[in-house]
GROMACS .gro file of C-alpha atoms in nm:
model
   93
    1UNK     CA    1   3.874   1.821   4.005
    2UNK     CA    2   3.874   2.154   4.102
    3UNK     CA    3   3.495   2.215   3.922
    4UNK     CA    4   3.385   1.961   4.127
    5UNK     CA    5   3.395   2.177   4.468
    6UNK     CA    6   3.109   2.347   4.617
    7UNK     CA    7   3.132   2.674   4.766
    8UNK     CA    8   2.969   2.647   5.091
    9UNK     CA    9   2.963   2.974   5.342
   10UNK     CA   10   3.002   2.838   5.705
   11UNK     CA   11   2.623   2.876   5.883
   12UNK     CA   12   2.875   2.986   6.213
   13UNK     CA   13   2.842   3.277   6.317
   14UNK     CA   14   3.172   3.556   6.314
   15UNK     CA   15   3.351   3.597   6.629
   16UNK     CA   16   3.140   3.852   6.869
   17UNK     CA   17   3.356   4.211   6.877
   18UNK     CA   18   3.172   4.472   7.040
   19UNK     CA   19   3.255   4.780   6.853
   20UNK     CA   20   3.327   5.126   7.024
   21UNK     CA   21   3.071   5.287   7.240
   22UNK     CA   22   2.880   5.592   7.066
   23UNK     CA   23   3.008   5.853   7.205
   24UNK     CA   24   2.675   6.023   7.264
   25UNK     CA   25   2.585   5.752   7.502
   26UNK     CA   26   2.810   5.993   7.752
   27UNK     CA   27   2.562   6.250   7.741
   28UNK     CA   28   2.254   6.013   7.831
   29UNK     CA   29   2.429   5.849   8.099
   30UNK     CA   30   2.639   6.161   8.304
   31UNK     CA   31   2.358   6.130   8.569
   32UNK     CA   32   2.473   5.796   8.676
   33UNK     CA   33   2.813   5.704   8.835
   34UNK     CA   34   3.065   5.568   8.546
   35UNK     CA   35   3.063   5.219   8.769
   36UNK     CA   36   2.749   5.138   8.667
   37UNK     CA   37   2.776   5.154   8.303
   38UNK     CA   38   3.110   4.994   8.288
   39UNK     CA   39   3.276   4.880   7.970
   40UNK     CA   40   3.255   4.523   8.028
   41UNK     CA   41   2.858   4.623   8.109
   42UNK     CA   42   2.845   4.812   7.785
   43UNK     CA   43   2.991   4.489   7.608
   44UNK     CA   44   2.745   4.233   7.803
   45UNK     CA   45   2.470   4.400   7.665
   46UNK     CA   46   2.612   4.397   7.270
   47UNK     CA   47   2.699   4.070   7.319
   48UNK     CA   48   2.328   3.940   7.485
   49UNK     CA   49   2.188   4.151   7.193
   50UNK     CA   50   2.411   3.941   6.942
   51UNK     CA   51   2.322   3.647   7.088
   52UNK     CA   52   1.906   3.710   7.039
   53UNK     CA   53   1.958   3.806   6.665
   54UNK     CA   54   2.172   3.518   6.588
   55UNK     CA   55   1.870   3.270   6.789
   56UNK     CA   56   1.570   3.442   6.605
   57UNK     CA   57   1.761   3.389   6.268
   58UNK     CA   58   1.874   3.073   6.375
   59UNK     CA   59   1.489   2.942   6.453
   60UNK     CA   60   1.307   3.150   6.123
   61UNK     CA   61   1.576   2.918   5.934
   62UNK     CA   62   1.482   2.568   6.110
   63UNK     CA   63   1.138   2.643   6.009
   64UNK     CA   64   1.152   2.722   5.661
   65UNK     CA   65   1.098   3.092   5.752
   66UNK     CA   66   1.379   3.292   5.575
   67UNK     CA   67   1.312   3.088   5.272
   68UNK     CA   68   0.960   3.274   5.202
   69UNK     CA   69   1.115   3.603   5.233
   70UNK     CA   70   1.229   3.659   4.896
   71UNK     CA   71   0.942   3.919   4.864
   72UNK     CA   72   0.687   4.116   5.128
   73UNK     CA   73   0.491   3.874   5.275
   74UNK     CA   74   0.257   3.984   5.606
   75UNK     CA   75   0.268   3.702   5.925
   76UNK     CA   76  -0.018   3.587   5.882
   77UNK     CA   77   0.071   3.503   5.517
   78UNK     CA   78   0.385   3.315   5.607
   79UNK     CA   79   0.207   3.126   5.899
   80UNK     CA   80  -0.080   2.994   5.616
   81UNK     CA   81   0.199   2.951   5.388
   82UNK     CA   82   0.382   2.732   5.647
   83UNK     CA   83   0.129   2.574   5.804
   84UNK     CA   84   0.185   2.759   6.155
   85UNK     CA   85  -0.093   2.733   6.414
   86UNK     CA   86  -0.316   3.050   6.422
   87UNK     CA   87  -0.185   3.130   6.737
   88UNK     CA   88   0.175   3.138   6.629
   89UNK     CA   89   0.110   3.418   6.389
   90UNK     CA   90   0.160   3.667   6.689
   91UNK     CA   91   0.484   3.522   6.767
   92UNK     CA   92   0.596   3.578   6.407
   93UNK     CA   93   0.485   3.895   6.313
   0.00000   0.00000   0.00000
């Protein structure tokens, strides 16, 4: 019975953790008053960043996108490939 199960990895994403700040960040940002690049600003940011990746993946799957990437292929390949609209090439590349 056990031969009969299917190993399925969860499409859900992992639970956001914004790592540590690099510390040379400091150095860039010693001009500005430490309020205004707070932690929890420092973390926003990671976590809207995150959130874009995990969209873009999330729509190149839903149209059939990640599945022609098993070798090089230029935008304007994958949007003949897929059928895409000319004018959606620019969005994909």
């Amino acid at each position: 019975m056990q031969a009969d199960l299917v190993n399925v990895t969860s499409s859900e994403a992992p639970a956001f953790k914004a790592g540590p700040r690099d510390p040379r960040l400091a150095h860039w940002l010693k001009d500005y008053p430490p309020a205004v690049f707070s932690e929890r600003l420092y973390q926003s940011i990671e976590l809207m960043e995150r959130y874009s990746i995990e969209l873009a993946i999330d729509l190149l799957s839903r149209l059939d996108v990640i599945d022609q990437l098993g070798e090089w292929r230029s935008a304007d390949d994958l949007g003949h490939m897929l059928s895409f609209q000319p004018r959606f090439r620019f969005a994909l590349s």
